[in-house]
CSV table of C-alpha atoms (C1' of nucleotides) in Angstrom, one decimal:
chain,number,residue,atom,x,y,z
A,14,MET,CA,-95.2,252.0,100.3
A,15,PRO,CA,-95.3,255.1,101.0
A,16,PRO,CA,-99.0,255.4,102.9
A,17,THR,CA,-102.0,255.9,101.2
A,18,PRO,CA,-103.6,259.1,102.1
A,19,HIS,CA,-107.6,259.1,102.1
A,20,PRO,CA,-108.8,256.6,100.0
A,21,ALA,CA,-108.8,253.5,101.5
A,22,PRO,CA,-106.6,251.6,100.0
A,23,THR,CA,-107.9,248.8,97.8
A,24,PRO,CA,-108.8,245.1,100.6
A,25,ALA,CA,-106.7,242.8,99.0
A,26,LEU,CA,-108.3,239.5,97.8
A,27,PRO,CA,-107.6,236.3,99.0
A,28,THR,CA,-106.2,233.9,95.9
A,29,VAL,CA,-104.4,230.9,96.1
A,30,PRO,CA,-101.0,230.2,93.9
A,31,ILE,CA,-100.0,228.1,90.8
A,32,ALA,CA,-97.6,227.1,89.1
A,33,VAL,CA,-95.7,229.2,86.1
A,34,ARG,CA,-93.5,228.7,83.2
A,35,ARG,CA,-92.7,231.1,80.9
A,36,PHE,CA,-95.6,233.1,81.7
A,37,ASP,CA,-95.9,237.2,81.4
A,38,LEU,CA,-99.8,238.6,83.0
A,39,ALA,CA,-99.3,241.8,81.6
A,40,ALA,CA,-97.9,240.8,79.0
A,41,THR,CA,-100.7,238.8,77.7
A,42,LEU,CA,-103.7,240.8,78.5
A,43,ASP,CA,-102.6,244.2,77.1
A,44,SER,CA,-101.1,242.8,73.6
A,45,GLY,CA,-104.8,242.9,72.0
A,46,GLN,CA,-106.9,239.8,71.8
A,47,VAL,CA,-108.8,241.1,74.8
A,48,PHE,CA,-109.7,244.1,76.5
A,49,HIS,CA,-112.0,244.1,79.4
A,50,TRP,CA,-109.3,243.6,82.1
A,51,ARG,CA,-108.5,246.2,84.5
A,52,ARG,CA,-105.7,247.3,86.9
A,53,PHE,CA,-106.3,246.2,90.4
A,54,ASP,CA,-103.8,245.7,93.5
A,55,ASP,CA,-100.9,245.1,91.2
A,56,GLY,CA,-102.8,242.6,89.6
A,57,PHE,CA,-106.0,242.4,86.8
A,58,ILE,CA,-109.5,241.8,87.9
A,59,GLY,CA,-112.1,240.5,85.2
A,60,LEU,CA,-114.7,237.8,84.4
A,61,ILE,CA,-113.9,234.8,82.8
A,62,ASP,CA,-117.1,234.4,80.9
A,63,ARG,CA,-119.5,234.5,84.3
A,64,THR,CA,-116.7,233.7,87.0
A,65,PRO,CA,-114.5,236.7,88.4
A,66,VAL,CA,-111.4,236.6,88.5
A,67,PHE,CA,-108.8,238.4,90.6
A,68,LEU,CA,-105.2,237.4,88.9
A,69,LYS,CA,-101.7,238.9,90.2
A,70,GLN,CA,-98.4,237.1,88.9
A,71,VAL,CA,-95.9,238.1,91.6
A,72,ASP,CA,-92.8,235.7,89.9
A,73,PRO,CA,-92.8,234.2,87.2
A,74,THR,CA,-93.8,231.6,88.2
A,75,ARG,CA,-96.0,232.3,90.5
A,76,LEU,CA,-99.3,233.0,89.8
A,77,LEU,CA,-101.6,234.3,92.6
A,78,VAL,CA,-105.5,233.6,91.3
A,79,THR,CA,-108.8,233.4,92.9
A,80,PRO,CA,-110.0,230.7,94.4
A,81,GLY,CA,-112.2,228.2,93.1
A,82,THR,CA,-111.0,229.4,89.7
A,83,GLU,CA,-107.5,227.6,88.5
A,84,THR,CA,-109.1,225.1,86.3
A,85,ALA,CA,-111.0,228.3,83.9
A,86,VAL,CA,-107.7,230.2,84.9
A,87,ALA,CA,-105.2,228.0,83.6
A,88,HIS,CA,-107.6,226.3,80.4
A,89,TYR,CA,-108.9,230.3,79.7
A,90,LEU,CA,-105.2,231.4,79.6
A,91,ALA,CA,-103.8,228.7,78.0
A,92,LEU,CA,-101.1,227.7,80.5
A,93,ASP,CA,-100.8,224.4,79.1
A,94,HIS,CA,-99.2,225.8,75.9
A,95,ASP,CA,-96.0,224.4,74.8
A,96,LEU,CA,-94.2,228.1,74.4
A,97,GLU,CA,-91.1,226.1,73.6
A,98,ALA,CA,-92.1,223.4,70.9
A,99,ILE,CA,-93.8,226.3,69.3
A,100,THR,CA,-91.2,228.7,69.0
A,101,ALA,CA,-89.0,226.1,68.3
A,102,THR,CA,-91.3,225.5,65.4
A,103,PHE,CA,-90.1,229.6,64.5
A,104,PRO,CA,-87.5,230.6,61.4
A,105,GLN,CA,-84.5,230.2,63.2
A,106,ASN,CA,-82.8,232.6,60.6
A,107,ASP,CA,-84.9,235.7,61.4
A,108,PRO,CA,-83.3,237.6,63.7
A,109,SER,CA,-86.3,240.1,63.6
A,110,LEU,CA,-89.4,237.6,64.6
A,111,ALA,CA,-86.3,236.4,67.9
A,112,ARG,CA,-86.5,240.1,69.1
A,113,ALA,CA,-89.7,240.4,69.1
A,114,VAL,CA,-89.7,236.9,71.2
A,115,ALA,CA,-87.7,237.5,73.9
A,116,TYR,CA,-89.3,240.8,74.4
A,117,ALA,CA,-92.1,239.3,75.7
A,118,PRO,CA,-91.2,235.7,76.0
A,119,GLY,CA,-94.2,235.0,78.0
A,120,LEU,CA,-97.4,235.5,76.1
A,121,ARG,CA,-99.9,233.7,74.8
A,122,LEU,CA,-102.8,233.2,72.9
A,123,ILE,CA,-105.4,232.7,74.9
A,124,ARG,CA,-108.5,230.5,74.7
A,125,GLN,CA,-111.3,233.3,74.7
A,126,PRO,CA,-115.4,232.9,74.7
A,127,ALA,CA,-116.6,232.8,71.6
A,128,TRP,CA,-119.7,235.3,71.3
A,129,GLU,CA,-117.3,238.1,73.7
A,130,CYS,CA,-114.5,237.8,71.7
A,131,LEU,CA,-116.2,238.1,67.6
A,132,ALA,CA,-118.5,241.0,69.5
A,133,THR,CA,-115.8,242.7,70.9
A,134,PHE,CA,-113.7,242.7,67.0
A,135,ILE,CA,-116.8,243.5,64.8
A,136,THR,CA,-116.5,246.6,67.0
A,137,SER,CA,-112.9,247.3,67.5
A,138,SER,CA,-112.6,248.5,63.3
A,139,LEU,CA,-110.6,251.9,63.0
A,140,LYS,CA,-110.5,251.9,67.0
A,141,GLN,CA,-107.5,252.0,69.3
A,142,VAL,CA,-107.0,249.9,71.5
A,143,ALA,CA,-107.9,252.8,74.6
A,144,HIS,CA,-111.1,252.6,72.5
A,145,ILE,CA,-112.3,248.9,72.7
A,146,SER,CA,-111.8,249.2,75.7
A,147,GLN,CA,-113.9,251.0,76.5
A,148,ILE,CA,-116.8,250.5,74.4
A,149,SER,CA,-116.1,247.1,75.7
A,150,HIS,CA,-116.5,248.3,79.6
A,151,ALA,CA,-119.3,251.1,78.1
A,152,LEU,CA,-121.5,247.5,76.7
A,153,ARG,CA,-120.8,245.4,79.4
A,154,GLN,CA,-122.2,248.2,81.7
A,155,GLN,CA,-125.6,248.5,79.5
A,156,PHE,CA,-126.4,245.1,79.2
A,157,GLY,CA,-124.8,243.2,80.6
A,158,GLN,CA,-125.4,241.7,84.2
A,159,PRO,CA,-123.1,242.7,87.5
A,160,VAL,CA,-121.5,239.5,89.3
A,161,THR,CA,-121.4,240.5,92.5
A,162,TRP,CA,-118.0,239.3,95.5
A,163,ASP,CA,-115.4,239.8,96.9
A,164,GLY,CA,-114.2,242.4,94.3
A,165,PRO,CA,-115.7,245.5,92.9
A,166,THR,CA,-118.9,244.6,90.8
A,167,LEU,CA,-118.3,243.0,87.0
A,168,HIS,CA,-120.5,243.3,84.7
A,169,THR,CA,-121.0,240.5,81.8
A,170,TYR,CA,-120.6,240.4,78.2
A,171,PRO,CA,-124.1,240.8,77.2
A,172,GLU,CA,-125.8,237.7,76.0
A,173,PRO,CA,-126.4,237.9,71.8
A,174,ALA,CA,-130.8,238.2,71.8
A,175,ALA,CA,-129.6,241.5,74.7
A,176,LEU,CA,-127.4,243.4,72.2
A,177,ALA,CA,-129.6,242.3,69.6
A,178,ALA,CA,-132.8,243.4,71.3
A,179,ALA,CA,-131.6,246.7,72.2
A,180,GLY,CA,-131.1,247.3,68.4
A,181,ALA,CA,-128.8,249.1,66.9
A,182,ARG,CA,-130.2,252.6,67.8
A,183,LEU,CA,-129.0,252.0,71.8
A,184,LEU,CA,-125.8,250.5,71.3
A,185,GLN,CA,-125.1,253.5,69.2
A,186,GLU,CA,-125.7,255.2,72.9
A,187,CYS,CA,-122.4,253.6,74.0
A,188,ARG,CA,-119.9,255.8,71.1
A,189,LEU,CA,-120.3,252.2,68.1
A,190,GLY,CA,-120.5,254.4,65.9
A,191,TYR,CA,-121.2,252.8,61.8
A,192,ARG,CA,-120.3,249.1,64.2
A,193,ALA,CA,-123.9,249.5,66.0
A,194,ARG,CA,-125.5,248.1,62.8
A,195,TYR,CA,-123.2,245.6,62.8
A,196,LEU,CA,-123.2,243.6,66.2
A,197,ALA,CA,-126.4,243.9,66.7
A,198,ASP,CA,-127.2,242.5,63.3
A,199,THR,CA,-124.4,239.4,64.0
A,200,ALA,CA,-126.0,239.1,67.7
A,201,ASP,CA,-129.9,239.0,65.8
A,202,MET,CA,-128.2,235.8,63.2
A,203,ILE,CA,-126.8,234.6,65.9
A,204,ALA,CA,-129.8,235.0,68.4
A,205,SER,CA,-132.5,234.1,66.0
A,206,GLY,CA,-129.2,231.0,65.4
A,207,SER,CA,-129.3,231.9,62.5
A,208,LEU,CA,-125.5,231.8,62.7
A,209,ASN,CA,-124.2,229.1,65.8
A,210,LEU,CA,-120.5,229.8,66.8
A,211,SER,CA,-120.4,226.2,67.3
A,212,PHE,CA,-117.9,226.1,64.9
A,213,LEU,CA,-115.3,228.0,66.4
A,214,ASN,CA,-113.7,224.7,67.9
A,215,ASP,CA,-114.8,222.1,65.3
A,216,PRO,CA,-112.0,220.2,64.7
A,217,THR,CA,-114.1,218.5,61.6
A,218,VAL,CA,-114.8,222.0,60.3
A,219,SER,CA,-111.6,223.3,57.6
A,220,ASP,CA,-110.5,226.8,58.5
A,221,HIS,CA,-110.7,227.7,55.4
A,222,ASP,CA,-114.9,226.3,56.3
A,223,ALA,CA,-114.7,228.6,59.7
A,224,LEU,CA,-113.2,231.6,57.9
A,225,ALA,CA,-116.2,230.9,55.5
A,226,HIS,CA,-118.8,231.3,57.6
A,227,LEU,CA,-117.6,234.2,60.4
A,228,GLN,CA,-117.8,236.2,57.3
A,229,ARG,CA,-121.6,235.6,56.7
A,230,ALA,CA,-121.8,238.2,60.2
A,231,PRO,CA,-122.2,242.4,59.4
A,232,GLY,CA,-118.7,243.8,60.2
A,233,VAL,CA,-116.7,240.6,59.6
A,234,GLY,CA,-113.8,240.8,57.5
A,235,PRO,CA,-111.1,239.1,56.7
A,236,LYS,CA,-109.1,240.5,59.3
A,237,VAL,CA,-111.5,240.2,62.2
A,238,ALA,CA,-112.7,236.5,61.3
A,239,ALA,CA,-109.4,236.1,61.7
A,240,CYS,CA,-108.6,237.2,65.6
A,241,VAL,CA,-112.0,235.4,66.2
A,242,LEU,CA,-110.7,232.3,65.1
A,243,LEU,CA,-107.3,232.8,66.4
A,244,PHE,CA,-108.1,234.2,69.7
A,245,ALA,CA,-111.4,232.0,70.8
A,246,GLY,CA,-111.3,228.9,68.6
A,247,GLU,CA,-107.8,228.6,69.0
A,248,ARG,CA,-107.4,228.2,65.5
A,249,LEU,CA,-102.7,229.4,66.1
A,250,GLY,CA,-102.9,229.2,61.6
A,251,PHE,CA,-103.8,231.8,61.3
A,252,PHE,CA,-101.9,235.2,60.7
A,253,PRO,CA,-104.3,238.1,61.1
A,254,ILE,CA,-103.0,241.6,59.3
A,255,ASP,CA,-104.1,244.7,61.0
A,256,VAL,CA,-101.9,248.1,60.2
A,257,TRP,CA,-99.4,247.3,63.0
A,258,ILE,CA,-98.3,243.9,61.2
A,259,GLU,CA,-98.6,245.6,57.9
A,260,ARG,CA,-96.2,248.0,58.5
A,261,THR,CA,-94.5,245.8,60.7
A,262,LEU,CA,-93.8,243.2,57.6
A,263,LYS,CA,-92.9,245.3,54.7
A,264,GLU,CA,-90.7,247.3,57.4
A,265,LEU,CA,-88.4,244.1,57.6
A,266,TYR,CA,-89.4,241.9,55.3
A,267,PHE,CA,-89.7,243.7,51.8
A,268,LYS,CA,-87.9,246.8,53.3
A,269,GLN,CA,-87.8,247.5,49.4
A,270,GLU,CA,-90.5,247.3,47.3
A,271,THR,CA,-94.3,249.9,46.5
A,272,HIS,CA,-97.1,248.7,47.1
A,273,VAL,CA,-97.3,245.3,48.5
A,274,PRO,CA,-100.9,244.0,48.6
A,275,THR,CA,-102.4,242.9,52.0
A,276,GLU,CA,-102.3,239.1,49.6
A,277,LYS,CA,-98.5,238.8,49.7
A,278,LEU,CA,-97.7,239.7,52.4
A,279,ALA,CA,-101.1,236.7,53.9
A,280,ALA,CA,-98.7,234.6,51.2
A,281,PHE,CA,-95.1,235.2,53.1
A,282,ALA,CA,-96.8,234.5,56.7
A,283,ARG,CA,-97.6,231.3,55.5
A,284,GLN,CA,-94.1,229.7,54.6
A,285,HIS,CA,-92.4,232.0,56.3
A,286,PHE,CA,-94.0,231.4,60.2
A,287,GLY,CA,-95.2,228.2,60.2
A,288,PRO,CA,-97.6,226.2,61.8
A,289,TYR,CA,-97.8,228.3,64.0
A,290,ARG,CA,-97.4,231.6,63.2
A,291,GLY,CA,-101.0,233.0,65.2
A,292,TYR,CA,-97.9,232.9,68.2
A,293,ALA,CA,-95.9,234.8,66.0
A,294,GLN,CA,-97.8,237.6,65.0
A,295,GLN,CA,-98.6,237.9,68.1
A,296,PHE,CA,-95.3,238.4,69.1
A,297,LEU,CA,-94.7,241.0,66.6
A,298,PHE,CA,-97.7,243.0,67.4
A,299,HIS,CA,-97.2,243.0,70.6
A,300,TYR,CA,-93.0,243.9,70.6
A,301,ALA,CA,-94.0,246.7,67.3
A,302,ARG,CA,-97.2,248.2,69.8
A,303,THR,CA,-95.5,248.8,73.0
A,304,SER,CA,-91.5,248.6,72.7
A,305,ALA,CA,-89.9,251.9,72.0
A,306,ALA,CA,-88.5,250.8,68.1
A,307,THR,CA,-91.7,250.9,66.1
A,308,PRO,CA,-91.1,251.4,62.3
A,309,HIS,CA,-93.3,254.7,61.4
A,310,LYS,CA,-95.9,255.5,64.2
A,311,ARG,CA,-94.5,256.0,67.6
A,312,ARG,CA,-97.6,256.4,69.7
A,313,PRO,CA,-98.1,252.8,72.2
B,28,DT,C1',-109.4,276.9,73.4
B,29,DC,C1',-110.4,274.5,68.6
B,30,DA,C1',-109.3,272.3,65.0
B,31,DC,C1',-107.9,268.9,62.5
B,32,DA,C1',-105.6,264.4,61.1
B,33,DG,C1',-105.8,259.4,61.6
B,34,DG,C1',-107.4,255.2,63.6
B,35,DG,C1',-106.0,247.3,65.1
B,36,DG,C1',-111.7,247.5,58.4
B,37,DT,C1',-116.0,247.0,56.3
B,38,DA,C1',-119.4,247.3,52.5
B,39,DG,C1',-120.4,249.4,48.2
B,40,DT,C1',-119.4,250.9,43.8
C,28,DA,C1',-108.7,249.1,43.3
C,29,DC,C1',-111.9,253.1,45.6
C,30,DT,C1',-114.6,255.8,49.2
C,31,DA,C1',-118.0,256.5,52.6
C,32,DC,C1',-119.3,255.2,57.4
C,33,DC,C1',-119.1,257.4,63.7
C,34,DC,C1',-117.0,259.6,67.1
C,35,DC,C1',-113.2,259.2,69.7
C,36,DT,C1',-108.2,260.7,71.1
C,37,DG,C1',-104.4,262.5,70.2
C,38,DT,C1',-101.8,266.3,67.8
C,39,DG,C1',-100.2,271.6,67.1
DNA sequence: TCACAGGGGTAGT
DNA sequence: ACTACCCCTGTG
């Protein structure tokens, strides 16, 4: 480490170690499932719901976390997911998928708070990851609540009532564009009780019904709904198809064909990748976006 | 410096 | 199927 010139060195935050296996913090937080974690002192800071947390992975088997947050962190990061068992269900004759898994074997699908996840993905349409993150932070700053702790002040994701009260006009100031109306209207549905997100994690509600419920919300179509069911509902059989995955699937599995409809890709994903295809999607997506060998576009 | 295209889709036709 | 939608960011 060269001596830091003027700005004061970031004060080290207190941590306790927890043991991890097959876990990659950076890949997990930077694989497009969550957008509010910020780099801090070779680690990340952010909120798990309302709990401020500093996370830092020092080696493949050790994760440093803010004291007292161990249980919340383990649950949020889904450290209990058995990745060996999950990847064992993947097709064994698929070198492309194997390459994507080998690229970031410790990538995990985390358990996000439902509303925060839904709202964030409503704002994600036709946006680049950097911009989604920017919008997310702006909304927190403007309409969330500050949380003070040892580290830099963080802001909670605003409650549905706060965004509903703000209204589309005010939300617009966070550069949401046409998404402001969707977000305000969905926030209103939830604040008024006309939509209750508790079905997301309710095992008695089928995937089919959960998808239908979610799509009642304005700004929520098949792609956003699949993301929420996967990232907040822990329904690992959902397979969101965005432009990246669409390109990837066409390139890898439909090279010869032109004009492959999305429905055909979805059907292929269902039968080819198996019950944990949500994980397969995440591995393929992360590989396509961050490895140098992306198919068409080459912009990380 | 400043157009200009193109973004992790959705809803209305 | 086909478009409009808001507007930021990256490129030339």
